[in-house]
CSV table of C-alpha atoms in Angstrom, one decimal:
chain,number,residue,atom,x,y,z
F,1,UNK,CA,-8.6,-7.7,8.4
F,2,UNK,CA,-5.4,-6.5,6.9
F,3,UNK,CA,-4.8,-2.2,7.9
F,4,UNK,CA,-3.5,-1.9,4.3
F,5,UNK,CA,-6.8,-3.3,3.0
F,6,UNK,CA,-9.1,-0.8,4.6
F,7,UNK,CA,-7.1,2.1,4.2
F,8,UNK,CA,-7.5,0.8,-0.1
F,9,UNK,CA,-11.2,0.4,0.6
F,10,UNK,CA,-11.6,3.6,2.7
F,11,UNK,CA,-10.1,5.8,-0.4
F,12,UNK,CA,-12.1,3.8,-2.7
F,13,UNK,CA,-15.1,5.2,-1.4
F,14,UNK,CA,-16.6,9.0,-1.8
F,15,UNK,CA,-18.1,8.8,1.6
F,16,UNK,CA,-15.2,9.2,3.4
F,17,UNK,CA,-13.1,11.2,0.6
F,18,UNK,CA,-10.7,13.7,2.0
F,19,UNK,CA,-9.6,11.7,5.1
F,20,UNK,CA,-6.3,12.6,6.2
F,21,UNK,CA,-4.1,9.0,7.4
F,22,UNK,CA,-5.0,10.1,11.0
F,23,UNK,CA,-8.9,10.2,10.4
F,24,UNK,CA,-8.9,6.9,8.4
F,25,UNK,CA,-6.8,5.5,11.6
F,26,UNK,CA,-9.5,6.9,14.3
F,27,UNK,CA,-12.1,5.2,12.0
F,28,UNK,CA,-10.5,1.7,11.6
F,29,UNK,CA,-10.3,2.1,15.3
F,30,UNK,CA,-13.8,2.4,15.9
F,31,UNK,CA,-14.8,-0.2,13.5
F,32,UNK,CA,-16.1,-3.8,14.1
F,33,UNK,CA,-14.8,-6.2,11.3
F,34,UNK,CA,-17.1,-9.0,10.5
F,35,UNK,CA,-16.7,-12.0,8.2
F,36,UNK,CA,-19.3,-13.7,6.0
F,37,UNK,CA,-18.9,-17.2,4.1
F,38,UNK,CA,-20.9,-16.7,0.1
F,39,UNK,CA,-24.8,-16.8,0.6
F,40,UNK,CA,-24.8,-15.5,4.1
F,41,UNK,CA,-27.0,-12.9,5.0
F,42,UNK,CA,-25.9,-9.7,6.4
F,43,UNK,CA,-28.7,-7.5,7.2
F,44,UNK,CA,-32.1,-8.7,7.0
F,45,UNK,CA,-35.3,-6.8,5.2
F,46,UNK,CA,-37.1,-5.2,8.4
F,47,UNK,CA,-34.5,-5.9,11.4
F,48,UNK,CA,-33.7,-2.9,13.2
F,49,UNK,CA,-30.4,-0.7,12.1
F,50,UNK,CA,-29.3,-0.5,15.3
F,51,UNK,CA,-27.7,2.9,14.2
F,52,UNK,CA,-25.3,0.8,12.2
F,53,UNK,CA,-24.2,0.7,8.7
F,54,UNK,CA,-20.8,-0.6,7.2
F,55,UNK,CA,-17.7,-0.5,4.3
F,56,UNK,CA,-17.7,-4.0,2.4
F,57,UNK,CA,-13.9,-4.4,2.9
F,58,UNK,CA,-13.2,-7.3,0.9
F,59,UNK,CA,-15.8,-9.6,-1.5
F,60,UNK,CA,-18.8,-8.9,-3.0
F,61,UNK,CA,-22.4,-8.3,-2.0
F,62,UNK,CA,-26.2,-8.5,-3.7
F,63,UNK,CA,-29.0,-5.9,-2.4
F,64,UNK,CA,-32.4,-8.1,-2.5
F,65,UNK,CA,-35.5,-6.5,-3.1
F,66,UNK,CA,-38.3,-7.7,-0.9
F,67,UNK,CA,-40.1,-9.8,-4.0
F,68,UNK,CA,-36.3,-11.6,-4.2
F,69,UNK,CA,-35.3,-9.3,-6.9
F,70,UNK,CA,-31.7,-8.3,-7.2
F,71,UNK,CA,-31.4,-4.7,-7.0
F,72,UNK,CA,-28.0,-4.2,-6.9
F,73,UNK,CA,-24.5,-6.0,-6.9
F,74,UNK,CA,-22.1,-3.8,-4.7
F,75,UNK,CA,-17.8,-4.5,-4.0
F,76,UNK,CA,-15.0,-2.8,-2.2
F,77,UNK,CA,-15.4,0.4,-0.8
F,78,UNK,CA,-19.3,0.1,-1.2
F,79,UNK,CA,-21.3,1.3,1.6
F,80,UNK,CA,-24.5,-1.1,3.1
F,81,UNK,CA,-27.0,0.1,5.5
F,82,UNK,CA,-27.2,3.5,5.3
F,83,UNK,CA,-30.7,3.8,4.5
F,84,UNK,CA,-32.0,1.9,7.3
F,85,UNK,CA,-29.8,4.7,9.3
F,86,UNK,CA,-31.4,7.5,8.2
F,87,UNK,CA,-34.9,6.6,8.1
F,88,UNK,CA,-36.9,7.3,11.4
F,89,UNK,CA,-38.2,3.4,11.0
F,90,UNK,CA,-34.0,2.4,12.1
F,91,UNK,CA,-35.3,-0.7,9.8
F,92,UNK,CA,-33.0,-2.5,7.2
F,93,UNK,CA,-35.2,-1.6,4.0
F,94,UNK,CA,-33.4,-4.4,2.0
F,95,UNK,CA,-31.4,-7.7,2.0
F,96,UNK,CA,-28.2,-7.8,1.7
F,97,UNK,CA,-26.3,-11.2,1.1
F,98,UNK,CA,-22.8,-12.2,0.2
F,99,UNK,CA,-22.1,-13.5,-3.0
F,100,UNK,CA,-18.3,-14.3,-2.3
F,101,UNK,CA,-16.6,-14.7,0.9
F,102,UNK,CA,-17.1,-11.0,2.4
F,103,UNK,CA,-15.4,-8.7,5.6
F,104,UNK,CA,-17.4,-5.7,6.2
F,105,UNK,CA,-16.3,-2.6,8.2
F,106,UNK,CA,-19.4,-1.8,10.6
F,107,UNK,CA,-19.8,1.2,12.5
F,108,UNK,CA,-22.3,3.3,14.2
F,109,UNK,CA,-23.5,6.3,12.7
F,110,UNK,CA,-22.7,8.3,15.6
F,111,UNK,CA,-19.1,7.2,16.0
F,112,UNK,CA,-17.9,8.3,12.5
F,113,UNK,CA,-19.9,11.6,13.1
F,114,UNK,CA,-17.8,12.4,15.5
F,115,UNK,CA,-15.0,12.8,13.5
F,116,UNK,CA,-16.3,14.6,10.7
F,117,UNK,CA,-19.1,17.0,10.8
F,118,UNK,CA,-19.7,16.6,6.9
F,119,UNK,CA,-20.1,12.9,7.1
F,120,UNK,CA,-23.6,12.7,8.1
F,121,UNK,CA,-24.9,14.7,5.1
F,122,UNK,CA,-22.5,12.7,2.8
F,123,UNK,CA,-24.4,9.4,4.0
F,124,UNK,CA,-28.1,10.9,4.0
F,125,UNK,CA,-27.4,12.3,0.2
F,126,UNK,CA,-25.8,8.4,-0.5
F,127,UNK,CA,-29.0,7.0,1.1
F,128,UNK,CA,-31.5,8.9,-1.1
F,129,UNK,CA,-29.8,8.5,-4.3
F,130,UNK,CA,-29.7,4.5,-4.2
F,131,UNK,CA,-33.1,5.2,-2.5
F,132,UNK,CA,-34.2,7.0,-5.9
F,133,UNK,CA,-32.2,4.8,-7.7
F,134,UNK,CA,-34.3,1.6,-6.5
F,135,UNK,CA,-37.5,3.3,-6.6
F,136,UNK,CA,-37.2,4.0,-10.6
């Protein structure tokens, strides 16, 4: 993934707000880039999260509930997989499918947490906010 695209996606994401260029560079180095065609499954409900979450670098995804209902659509700069990372079961709670060709940057939560002590708190806040929204 192009470095400028990555930095733009990171800057759009409130989770990474306040990071300087050096911190962003470290994040980019620790990330794994994954590409998907339209219609592919990124994360499947019930699968182990493995402690990983991702940032959408390009493309668009849908968040799908167990009953097949689309809960949300997310794009560049949005985080996916955060709920599975913060729950005790360490399982994916929804299915994530691509709507169009999509590239994500994926991290293990511990790798990112080391670089930013505030990070885990922000990740948990995002996860709880989304779970509350989806359950309304």
